[in-house]
């Protein structure tokens, strides 16, 4: 399994995130890609988001995206918090979104997961830790 994380830092738009918030962001993503498709006279929303949200598990803080398309299989999305030491040396909680590629995932899933991670990180102005270990900063830095 491979993991990517969108961490909500002090400069992010929000400091807490729930599964419903993430689900709303995916709904917004399908809405805007659908509008792009209408402008191009093409059903782009199905190509941009070839998944259905399945088995939302609020107790374990995760759900998965399942696809019937032959290029895509599944992506797991979860939310959580971790303890970190901030710049003042104090312990604090940091919320994050975890995107996991299970063993059955395809290369197409990895590409879509990277695309979704970048979208979420940009919308939330977070810190994106990619599958390859690199970090992208989408928040305003001092």
XYZ file of N, CA and C in Angstrom, residues 9-141:
399
model
N -1.953 22.711 7.995
C -0.979 23.476 8.776
C -1.644 24.750 9.306
N -0.989 25.490 10.216
C -1.600 26.720 10.752
C -2.015 27.740 9.686
N -1.359 27.757 8.532
C -1.719 28.700 7.467
C -2.792 28.168 6.523
N -3.325 26.974 6.780
C -4.367 26.397 5.930
C -5.690 27.137 6.126
N -6.619 26.936 5.174
C -7.953 27.544 5.270
C -8.709 27.057 6.492
N -8.572 25.779 6.808
C -9.250 25.167 7.957
C -8.228 24.386 8.770
N -8.543 24.175 10.035
C -7.645 23.419 10.908
C -8.178 22.018 11.201
N -9.479 21.817 11.001
C -10.127 20.523 11.231
C -10.814 20.098 9.940
N -10.885 18.795 9.708
C -11.564 18.278 8.515
C -12.304 17.003 8.892
N -13.478 16.816 8.306
C -14.265 15.607 8.552
C -14.458 14.863 7.231
N -14.970 13.642 7.328
C -15.255 12.875 6.110
C -16.289 13.583 5.251
N -17.280 14.205 5.907
C -18.306 14.922 5.151
C -17.705 16.099 4.386
N -16.731 16.776 4.997
C -16.050 17.879 4.307
C -15.322 17.370 3.064
N -14.650 16.242 3.194
C -13.916 15.661 2.056
C -14.899 15.221 0.976
N -15.995 14.615 1.401
C -17.023 14.188 0.452
C -17.588 15.402 -0.299
N -17.805 16.509 0.421
C -18.293 17.738 -0.215
C -17.287 18.270 -1.234
N -15.998 18.172 -0.914
C -14.967 18.618 -1.856
C -14.952 17.748 -3.117
N -15.179 16.443 -2.961
C -15.262 15.566 -4.136
C -16.506 15.901 -4.963
N -17.619 16.234 -4.296
C -18.831 16.648 -5.014
C -18.574 17.924 -5.803
N -17.876 18.853 -5.183
C -17.520 20.103 -5.861
C -16.624 19.813 -7.068
N -15.684 18.885 -6.904
C -14.777 18.503 -7.989
C -15.569 17.958 -9.182
N -16.537 17.080 -8.919
C -17.341 16.521 -10.014
C -18.208 17.603 -10.654
N -18.671 18.552 -9.843
C -19.483 19.654 -10.368
C -18.675 20.528 -11.329
N -17.468 20.909 -10.926
C -16.676 21.797 -11.790
C -16.158 21.074 -13.031
N -15.832 19.786 -12.901
C -15.396 19.050 -14.097
C -16.574 18.819 -15.037
N -17.783 18.680 -14.473
C -18.981 18.563 -15.303
C -19.224 19.829 -16.106
N -19.012 20.982 -15.469
C -19.172 22.265 -16.173
C -18.129 22.406 -17.279
N -16.915 21.960 -17.005
C -15.870 21.983 -18.034
C -16.295 21.119 -19.215
N -16.845 19.947 -18.916
C -17.310 19.051 -19.964
C -18.406 19.657 -20.814
N -19.330 20.385 -20.176
C -20.402 21.042 -20.941
C -19.826 22.077 -21.895
N -18.832 22.822 -21.426
C -18.213 23.826 -22.290
C -17.521 23.171 -23.481
N -16.979 21.976 -23.271
C -16.274 21.266 -24.339
C -17.182 20.326 -25.123
N -18.460 20.255 -24.706
C -19.425 19.343 -25.306
C -18.940 17.888 -25.219
N -18.492 17.515 -24.019
C -17.939 16.187 -23.770
C -18.283 15.790 -22.343
N -18.541 14.531 -22.089
C -18.863 14.071 -20.736
C -17.579 13.904 -19.929
N -16.961 15.014 -19.623
C -15.672 15.017 -18.928
C -15.790 14.602 -17.468
N -16.948 14.853 -16.841
C -17.086 14.523 -15.423
C -16.902 13.032 -15.159
N -17.349 12.176 -16.070
C -17.153 10.728 -15.899
C -15.692 10.326 -16.077
N -14.985 11.017 -16.950
C -13.563 10.724 -17.147
C -12.728 11.307 -16.011
N -13.123 12.469 -15.508
C -12.361 13.129 -14.447
C -12.552 12.445 -13.095
N -13.749 11.921 -12.842
C -14.024 11.254 -11.564
C -14.766 9.947 -11.843
N -14.028 8.891 -12.223
C -14.666 7.623 -12.597
C -14.971 6.719 -11.395
N -15.312 7.300 -10.252
C -15.509 6.545 -9.013
C -16.877 6.819 -8.405
N -17.284 5.901 -7.540
C -18.423 6.112 -6.656
C -17.896 6.016 -5.234
N -18.442 6.860 -4.354
C -18.039 6.809 -2.945
C -18.784 5.653 -2.295
N -18.039 4.738 -1.678
C -18.615 3.533 -1.071
C -18.225 3.412 0.392
N -19.071 2.733 1.144
C -18.800 2.356 2.540
C -18.182 3.470 3.368
N -18.937 4.521 3.532
C -18.456 5.583 4.408
C -18.510 5.054 5.832
N -17.383 5.067 6.505
C -17.265 4.519 7.851
C -16.847 5.643 8.796
N -17.848 6.277 9.449
C -17.551 7.414 10.321
C -16.802 6.995 11.578
N -16.990 5.767 12.035
C -16.297 5.319 13.245
C -14.801 5.170 13.002
N -14.436 4.699 11.827
C -13.013 4.505 11.519
C -12.446 5.645 10.691
N -13.294 6.627 10.337
C -12.860 7.837 9.642
C -12.292 7.585 8.249
N -12.951 6.740 7.463
C -12.490 6.507 6.096
C -13.652 6.080 5.208
N -13.452 6.198 3.904
C -14.346 5.644 2.896
C -13.482 5.260 1.705
N -14.061 4.569 0.747
C -13.247 4.264 -0.432
C -13.977 4.644 -1.708
N -13.183 4.926 -2.710
C -13.681 5.263 -4.028
C -13.525 4.022 -4.893
N -14.639 3.532 -5.429
C -14.623 2.314 -6.235
C -15.007 2.669 -7.662
N -14.350 2.026 -8.610
C -14.634 2.280 -10.016
C -14.942 0.978 -10.749
N -15.863 1.076 -11.700
C -16.165 -0.061 -12.572
C -15.424 0.051 -13.901
N -14.724 1.140 -14.087
C -13.950 1.376 -15.308
C -12.749 0.434 -15.321
N -12.348 -0.063 -16.481
C -11.261 -1.045 -16.531
C -9.901 -0.466 -16.149
N -9.690 0.854 -16.295
C -8.406 1.459 -15.940
C -8.266 1.739 -14.447
N -9.389 1.722 -13.717
C -9.384 2.133 -12.318
C -10.045 1.071 -11.447
N -9.585 0.956 -10.215
C -10.166 -0.017 -9.278
C -10.649 0.664 -7.999
N -9.702 1.160 -7.160
C -10.105 1.714 -5.865
C -9.042 2.641 -5.284
N -9.523 3.587 -4.473
C -8.683 4.492 -3.686
C -9.354 4.618 -2.323
N -8.580 4.572 -1.261
C -9.118 4.737 0.093
C -8.793 6.149 0.571
N -9.783 6.805 1.179
C -9.603 8.167 1.688
C -10.021 8.189 3.149
N -9.167 8.751 3.993
C -9.477 8.836 5.415
C -9.044 10.159 6.000
N -9.539 10.444 7.195
C -9.138 11.655 7.917
C -8.648 11.256 9.298
N -7.796 12.082 9.872
C -7.279 11.795 11.204
C -6.551 12.988 11.781
N -5.989 12.773 12.969
C -5.196 13.799 13.638
C -3.944 13.157 14.186
N -2.879 13.945 14.217
C -1.630 13.482 14.803
C -1.104 14.558 15.737
N -0.324 14.137 16.714
C 0.311 15.074 17.650
C 1.623 15.543 17.036
N 1.820 16.852 17.021
C 3.077 17.416 16.519
C 3.577 18.469 17.501
N 4.820 18.838 17.355
C 5.391 19.939 18.133
C 5.444 21.142 17.198
N 4.755 22.231 17.572
C 4.722 23.411 16.704
C 5.994 24.239 16.835
N 6.046 25.360 16.113
C 7.268 26.180 16.102
C 7.591 26.812 17.450
N 6.590 26.866 18.353
C 6.824 27.400 19.701
C 7.255 26.315 20.679
N 7.375 25.080 20.202
C 7.777 23.967 21.051
C 6.637 23.349 21.834
N 5.390 23.706 21.500
C 4.226 23.174 22.204
C 3.624 22.008 21.421
N 3.056 21.047 22.155
C 2.359 19.932 21.518
C 0.998 20.409 21.032
N 0.654 20.036 19.824
C -0.628 20.421 19.249
C -1.120 19.311 18.324
N -2.407 19.338 18.012
C -2.987 18.367 17.085
C -2.979 18.941 15.679
N -2.633 18.102 14.708
C -2.666 18.501 13.303
C -3.574 17.533 12.559
N -4.595 18.066 11.894
C -5.505 17.233 11.109
C -4.892 16.935 9.750
N -5.288 15.811 9.182
C -4.782 15.433 7.859
C -5.805 14.589 7.124
N -5.640 14.535 5.815
C -6.392 13.621 4.957
C -5.375 12.618 4.438
N -5.696 11.337 4.559
C -4.810 10.284 4.065
C -5.445 9.653 2.837
N -4.681 9.545 1.771
C -5.131 8.889 0.544
C -4.256 7.657 0.360
N -4.893 6.489 0.326
C -4.175 5.218 0.267
C -4.532 4.461 -1.005
N -3.516 3.901 -1.630
C -3.716 3.024 -2.781
C -3.598 1.587 -2.297
N -4.712 0.827 -2.274
C -4.614 -0.575 -1.858
C -3.892 -1.411 -2.916
N -3.627 -2.649 -2.582
C -2.882 -3.547 -3.483
C -3.544 -3.695 -4.851
N -4.880 -3.618 -4.910
C -5.586 -3.812 -6.186
C -5.559 -2.578 -7.083
N -5.036 -1.463 -6.586
C -5.022 -0.215 -7.359
C -4.160 -0.341 -8.607
N -4.543 0.415 -9.616
C -3.824 0.417 -10.892
C -2.989 1.694 -11.016
N -2.220 1.776 -12.082
C -1.461 3.000 -12.360
C -2.422 4.163 -12.600
N -3.576 3.868 -13.179
C -4.598 4.897 -13.379
C -5.089 5.457 -12.057
N -5.275 4.567 -11.065
C -5.685 5.016 -9.730
C -4.641 5.941 -9.122
N -3.377 5.612 -9.315
C -2.309 6.443 -8.752
C -2.318 7.829 -9.391
N -2.527 7.883 -10.691
C -2.614 9.170 -11.376
C -3.794 9.993 -10.881
N -4.955 9.344 -10.747
C -6.142 10.040 -10.239
C -5.944 10.458 -8.790
N -5.335 9.604 -7.980
C -5.092 9.933 -6.572
C -4.183 11.155 -6.463
N -3.138 11.223 -7.282
C -2.265 12.404 -7.295
C -3.050 13.656 -7.681
N -3.902 13.522 -8.677
C -4.725 14.645 -9.131
C -5.670 15.104 -8.014
N -6.333 14.147 -7.342
C -7.253 14.488 -6.254
C -6.507 15.115 -5.080
N -5.334 14.576 -4.760
C -4.530 15.123 -3.654
C -4.156 16.576 -3.926
N -3.739 16.855 -5.141
C -3.370 18.230 -5.492
C -4.582 19.150 -5.410
N -5.728 18.670 -5.870
C -6.956 19.459 -5.796
C -7.320 19.757 -4.341
N -7.317 18.721 -3.490
C -7.666 18.903 -2.076
C -6.681 19.836 -1.378
N -5.394 19.634 -1.623
C -4.374 20.468 -0.980
C -4.496 21.925 -1.423
N -4.802 22.137 -2.677
C -4.947 23.507 -3.180
C -6.176 24.172 -2.573
N -7.293 23.453 -2.516
C -8.526 24.000 -1.955
C -8.375 24.317 -0.472
N -7.687 23.459 0.257
C -7.541 23.630 1.705
C -6.295 24.432 2.076
N -5.473 24.743 1.081
C -4.178 25.398 1.296
C -3.351 24.610 2.314
N -3.176 23.336 2.015
C -2.451 22.440 2.910
C -1.062 22.104 2.414
N -0.458 21.160 3.110
C 0.882 20.667 2.784
C 0.708 19.240 2.283
N 1.059 18.998 1.033
C 0.836 17.698 0.400
C 2.103 16.865 0.424
N 2.015 15.697 1.051
C 3.106 14.722 1.058
C 2.715 13.643 0.053
N 3.378 13.646 -1.089
C 3.031 12.757 -2.198
C 3.450 11.309 -1.943
N 2.969 10.410 -2.798
C 3.301 8.989 -2.696
C 4.802 8.747 -2.799
N 5.510 9.583 -3.555
C 6.948 9.390 -3.755
C 7.793 10.056 -2.671
N 7.147 10.626 -1.646
C 7.873 11.229 -0.535
C 8.136 12.716 -0.682
N 7.887 13.248 -1.851
C 8.093 14.688 -2.050
C 6.974 15.476 -1.378
N 7.256 16.746 -1.091
C 6.288 17.611 -0.414
C 5.986 18.815 -1.298
N 4.702 19.129 -1.428
C 4.264 20.321 -2.156
C 3.535 21.224 -1.165
N 3.822 22.509 -1.214
C 3.231 23.473 -0.291
C 2.194 24.307 -1.031
N 0.953 24.255 -0.567
C -0.129 25.003 -1.205
C -0.634 26.131 -0.318
N 0.065 26.411 0.770
C -0.355 27.493 1.663
C 0.592 28.676 1.508
N 0.096 29.824 1.940
C 0.914 31.036 1.862
C 2.011 30.950 2.902
N 3.254 31.066 2.445
C 4.398 30.963 3.353
C 4.940 32.347 3.634
